[in-house]
mmCIF file of C-alpha atoms in Angstrom:
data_model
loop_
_atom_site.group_PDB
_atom_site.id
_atom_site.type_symbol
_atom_site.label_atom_id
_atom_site.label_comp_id
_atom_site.label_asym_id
_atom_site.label_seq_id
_atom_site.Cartn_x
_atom_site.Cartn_y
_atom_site.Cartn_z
ATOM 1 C CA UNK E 645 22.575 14.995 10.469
ATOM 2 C CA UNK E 646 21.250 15.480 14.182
ATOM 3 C CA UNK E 647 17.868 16.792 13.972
ATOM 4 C CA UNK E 648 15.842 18.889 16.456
ATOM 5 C CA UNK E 649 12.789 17.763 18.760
ATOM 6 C CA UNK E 650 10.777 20.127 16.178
ATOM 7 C CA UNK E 651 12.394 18.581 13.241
ATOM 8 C CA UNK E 652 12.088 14.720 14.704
ATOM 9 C CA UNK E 653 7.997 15.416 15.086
ATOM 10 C CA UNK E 654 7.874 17.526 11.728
ATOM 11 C CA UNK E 655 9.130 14.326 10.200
ATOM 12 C CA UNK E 656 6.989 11.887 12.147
ATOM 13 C CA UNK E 657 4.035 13.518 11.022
ATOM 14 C CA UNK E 658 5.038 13.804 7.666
ATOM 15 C CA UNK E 659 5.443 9.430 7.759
ATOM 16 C CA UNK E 660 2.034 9.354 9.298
ATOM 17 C CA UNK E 661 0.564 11.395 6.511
ATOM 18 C CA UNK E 662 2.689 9.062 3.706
ATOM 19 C CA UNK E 663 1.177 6.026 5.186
ATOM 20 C CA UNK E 664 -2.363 7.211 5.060
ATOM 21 C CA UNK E 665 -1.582 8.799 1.496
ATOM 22 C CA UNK E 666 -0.424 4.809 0.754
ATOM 23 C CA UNK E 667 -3.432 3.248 1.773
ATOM 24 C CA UNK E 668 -5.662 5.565 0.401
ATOM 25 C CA UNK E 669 -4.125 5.675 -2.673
ATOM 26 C CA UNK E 670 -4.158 1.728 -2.948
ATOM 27 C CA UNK E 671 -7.624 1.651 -1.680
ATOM 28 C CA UNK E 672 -9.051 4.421 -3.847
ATOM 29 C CA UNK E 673 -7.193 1.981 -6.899
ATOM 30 C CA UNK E 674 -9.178 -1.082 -6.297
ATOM 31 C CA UNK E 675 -12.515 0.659 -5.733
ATOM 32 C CA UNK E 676 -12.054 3.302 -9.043
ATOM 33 C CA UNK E 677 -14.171 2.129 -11.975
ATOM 34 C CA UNK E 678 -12.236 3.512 -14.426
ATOM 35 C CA UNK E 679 -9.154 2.132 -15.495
ATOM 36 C CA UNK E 680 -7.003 5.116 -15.968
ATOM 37 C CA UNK E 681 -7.969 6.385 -12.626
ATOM 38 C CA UNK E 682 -6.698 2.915 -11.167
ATOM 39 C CA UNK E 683 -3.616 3.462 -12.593
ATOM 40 C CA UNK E 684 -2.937 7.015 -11.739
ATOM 41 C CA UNK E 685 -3.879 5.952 -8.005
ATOM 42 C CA UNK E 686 -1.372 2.759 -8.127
ATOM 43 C CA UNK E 687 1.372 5.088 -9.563
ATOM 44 C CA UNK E 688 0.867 7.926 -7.292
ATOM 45 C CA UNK E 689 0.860 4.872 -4.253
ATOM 46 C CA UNK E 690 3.997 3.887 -5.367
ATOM 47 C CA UNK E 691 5.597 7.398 -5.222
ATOM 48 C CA UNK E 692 4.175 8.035 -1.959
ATOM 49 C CA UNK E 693 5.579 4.618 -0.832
ATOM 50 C CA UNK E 694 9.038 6.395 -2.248
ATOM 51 C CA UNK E 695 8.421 9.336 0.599
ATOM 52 C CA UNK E 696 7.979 7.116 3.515
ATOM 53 C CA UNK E 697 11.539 5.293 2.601
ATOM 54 C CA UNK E 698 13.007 8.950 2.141
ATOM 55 C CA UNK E 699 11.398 10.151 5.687
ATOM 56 C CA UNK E 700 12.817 7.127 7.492
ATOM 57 C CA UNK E 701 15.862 8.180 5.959
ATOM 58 C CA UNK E 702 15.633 11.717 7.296
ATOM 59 C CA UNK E 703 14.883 10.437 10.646
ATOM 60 C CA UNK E 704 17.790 7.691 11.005
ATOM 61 C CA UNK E 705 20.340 11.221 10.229
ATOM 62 C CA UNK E 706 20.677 10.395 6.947
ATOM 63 C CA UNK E 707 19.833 12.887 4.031
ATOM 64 C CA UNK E 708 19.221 11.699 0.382
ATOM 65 C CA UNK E 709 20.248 13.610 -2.537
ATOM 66 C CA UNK E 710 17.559 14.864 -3.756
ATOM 67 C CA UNK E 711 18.704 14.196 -7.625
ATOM 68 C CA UNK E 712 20.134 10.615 -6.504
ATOM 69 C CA UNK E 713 16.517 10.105 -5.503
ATOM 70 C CA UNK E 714 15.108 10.470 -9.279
ATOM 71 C CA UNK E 715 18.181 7.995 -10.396
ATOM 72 C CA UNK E 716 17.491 5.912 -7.812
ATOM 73 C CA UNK E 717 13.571 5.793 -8.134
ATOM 74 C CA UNK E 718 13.288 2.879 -10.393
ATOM 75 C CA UNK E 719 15.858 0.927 -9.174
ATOM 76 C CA UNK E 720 13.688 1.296 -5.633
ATOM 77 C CA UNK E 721 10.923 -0.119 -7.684
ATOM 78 C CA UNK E 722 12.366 -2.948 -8.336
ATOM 79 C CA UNK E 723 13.483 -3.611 -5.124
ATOM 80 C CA UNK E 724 10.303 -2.809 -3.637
ATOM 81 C CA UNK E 725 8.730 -5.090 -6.407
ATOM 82 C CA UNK E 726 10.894 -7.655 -5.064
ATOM 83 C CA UNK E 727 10.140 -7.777 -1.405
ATOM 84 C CA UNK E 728 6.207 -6.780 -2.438
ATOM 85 C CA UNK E 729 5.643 -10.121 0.101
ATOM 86 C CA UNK E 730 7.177 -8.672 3.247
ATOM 87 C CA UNK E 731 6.077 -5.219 2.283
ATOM 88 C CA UNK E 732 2.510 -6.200 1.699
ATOM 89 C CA UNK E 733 2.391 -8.293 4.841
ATOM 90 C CA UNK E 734 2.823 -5.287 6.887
ATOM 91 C CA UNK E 735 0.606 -2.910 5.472
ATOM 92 C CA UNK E 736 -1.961 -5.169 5.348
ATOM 93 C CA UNK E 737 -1.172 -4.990 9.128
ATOM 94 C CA UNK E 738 -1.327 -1.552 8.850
ATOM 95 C CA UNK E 739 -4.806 -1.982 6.880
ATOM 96 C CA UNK E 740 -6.398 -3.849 9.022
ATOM 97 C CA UNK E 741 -6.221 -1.223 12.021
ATOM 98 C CA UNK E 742 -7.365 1.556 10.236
ATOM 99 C CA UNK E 743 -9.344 -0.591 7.515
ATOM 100 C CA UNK E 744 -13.112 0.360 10.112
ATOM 101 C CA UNK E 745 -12.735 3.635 9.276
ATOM 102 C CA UNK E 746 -11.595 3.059 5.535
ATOM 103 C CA UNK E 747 -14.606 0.820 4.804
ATOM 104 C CA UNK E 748 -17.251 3.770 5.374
ATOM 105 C CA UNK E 749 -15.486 5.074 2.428
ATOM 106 C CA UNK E 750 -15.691 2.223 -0.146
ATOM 107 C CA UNK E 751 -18.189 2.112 -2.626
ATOM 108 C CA UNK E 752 -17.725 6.042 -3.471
ATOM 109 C CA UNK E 753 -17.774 7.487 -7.119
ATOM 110 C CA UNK E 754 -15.086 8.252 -8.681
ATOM 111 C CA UNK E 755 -15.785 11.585 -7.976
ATOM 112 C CA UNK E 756 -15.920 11.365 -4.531
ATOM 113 C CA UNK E 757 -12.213 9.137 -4.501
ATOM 114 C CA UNK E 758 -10.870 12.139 -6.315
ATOM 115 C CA UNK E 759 -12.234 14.927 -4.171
ATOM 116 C CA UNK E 760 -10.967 12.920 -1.075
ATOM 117 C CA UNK E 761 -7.389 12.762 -2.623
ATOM 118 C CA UNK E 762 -7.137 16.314 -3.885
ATOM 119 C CA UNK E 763 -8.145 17.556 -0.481
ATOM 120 C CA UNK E 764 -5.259 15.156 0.856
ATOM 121 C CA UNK E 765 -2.622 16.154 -1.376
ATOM 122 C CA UNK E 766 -3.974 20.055 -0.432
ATOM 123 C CA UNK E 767 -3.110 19.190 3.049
ATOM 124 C CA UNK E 768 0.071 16.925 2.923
ATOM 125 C CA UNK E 769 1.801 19.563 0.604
ATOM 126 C CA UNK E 770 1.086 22.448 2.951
ATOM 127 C CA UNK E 771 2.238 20.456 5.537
ATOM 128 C CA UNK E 772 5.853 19.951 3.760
ATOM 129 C CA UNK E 773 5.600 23.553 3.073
ATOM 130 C CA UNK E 774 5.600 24.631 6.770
ATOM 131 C CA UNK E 775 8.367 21.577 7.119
ATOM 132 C CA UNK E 776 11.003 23.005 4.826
ATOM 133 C CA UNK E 777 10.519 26.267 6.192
ATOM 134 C CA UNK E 778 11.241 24.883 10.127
ATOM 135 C CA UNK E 779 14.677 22.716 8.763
ATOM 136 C CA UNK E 780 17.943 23.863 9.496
ATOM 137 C CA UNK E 781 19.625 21.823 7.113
ATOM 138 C CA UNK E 782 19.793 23.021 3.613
ATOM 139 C CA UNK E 783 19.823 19.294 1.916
ATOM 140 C CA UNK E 784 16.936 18.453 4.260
ATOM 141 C CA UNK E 785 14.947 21.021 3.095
ATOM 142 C CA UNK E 786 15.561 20.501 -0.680
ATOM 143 C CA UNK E 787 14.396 16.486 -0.179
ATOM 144 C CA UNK E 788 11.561 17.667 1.868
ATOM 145 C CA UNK E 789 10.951 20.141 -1.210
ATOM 146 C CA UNK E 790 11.023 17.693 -3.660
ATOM 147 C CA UNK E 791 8.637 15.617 -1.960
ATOM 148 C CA UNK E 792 6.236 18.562 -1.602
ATOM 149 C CA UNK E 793 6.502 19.399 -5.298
ATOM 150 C CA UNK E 794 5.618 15.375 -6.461
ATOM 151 C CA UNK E 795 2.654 15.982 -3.819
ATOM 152 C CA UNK E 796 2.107 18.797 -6.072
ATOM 153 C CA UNK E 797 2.030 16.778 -9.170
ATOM 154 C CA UNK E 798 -0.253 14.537 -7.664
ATOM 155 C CA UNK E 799 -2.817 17.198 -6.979
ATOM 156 C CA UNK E 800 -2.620 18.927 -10.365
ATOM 157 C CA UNK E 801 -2.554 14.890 -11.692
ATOM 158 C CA UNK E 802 -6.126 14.561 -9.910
ATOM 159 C CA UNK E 803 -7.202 18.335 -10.811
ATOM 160 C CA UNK E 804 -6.264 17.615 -14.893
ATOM 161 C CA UNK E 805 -7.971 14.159 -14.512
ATOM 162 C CA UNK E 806 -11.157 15.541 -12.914
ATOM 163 C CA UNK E 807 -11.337 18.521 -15.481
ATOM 164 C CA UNK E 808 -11.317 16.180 -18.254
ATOM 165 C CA UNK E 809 -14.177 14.443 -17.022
ATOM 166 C CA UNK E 810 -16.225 17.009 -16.384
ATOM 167 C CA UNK E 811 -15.468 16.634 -12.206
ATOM 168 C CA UNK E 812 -14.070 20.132 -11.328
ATOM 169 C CA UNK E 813 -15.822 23.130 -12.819
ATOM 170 C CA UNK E 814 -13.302 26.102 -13.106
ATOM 171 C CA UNK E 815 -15.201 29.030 -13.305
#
């Protein structure tokens, strides 16, 4: 697949956003004081870990199938579980240049880790929204889709958790 200039810095920014959506999400884990928070915050990481891979796949020309990618998703796991070492040596690269501006944020409540996220997850899946719209290819712009619907999940995971606790007042 070639892809446009407008495509090429569609998908950039959509990488940037995974790889603050990874370190927040792993960040948010070790700070959360509740245990099923952690969790929900190390398995939404690990998804969002599963974009990145499939937007550096976009942007080398090649398109995933988009239900290959669910298949595929746990055998990625283990592979990423696997070469955890390498991977975790360069994010903590990564970490350490953006880790000033991360630090302000530690110490938060619970509350305040969830707000952050569901704001992200707000912004990241309009973000893939205006993508697939601005993709010429029609298996580009069902991955991108798919990605913007487990961003979806991923709010309504935070909304659900929030509402049970007593977080997020619908009214």
């Amino acid at each position: 697949m070639n892809l446009s200039q407008k495509e090429r810095y569609l998908l950039e920014d959509q990488k940037k956003h995974e790889q603050i959506c990874i370190l927040k999400y792993n960040n948010y884990a070790a700070q959360a004081t509740d245990p099923e928070l952690k969790q929900m915050f190390q398995a939404f990481a690990k998804q969002e870990q599963q974009h990145y891979n499939t937007i550096n796949q976009l942007l080398s020309g090649q398109v995933p199938n988009p239900q290959q990618q669910q298949q595929q998703q746990q055998q990625k796991q283990d592979q990423q579980q696997a070469a955890q070492g390498q991977g975790q040596q360069a994010q903590q690269q990564q970490q350490q240049g953006q880790q000033q501006g991360m630090q302000a944020m530690q110490n938060q409540s619970d509350e305040a880790l969830c707000t952050d996220m569901l704001m992200t997850e707000k912004y990241v899946s309009s973000a893939y929204n205006t993508a697939v719209f601005e993709f010429q290819d029609t298996n580009a712009r069902q991955v991108l889709n798919h990605i913007q619907k487990e961003e979806q999940q991923h709010g309504e995971g935070i909304f659900n958790y929030m509402k049970k606790k007593g977080l997020y007042k619908v009214q």
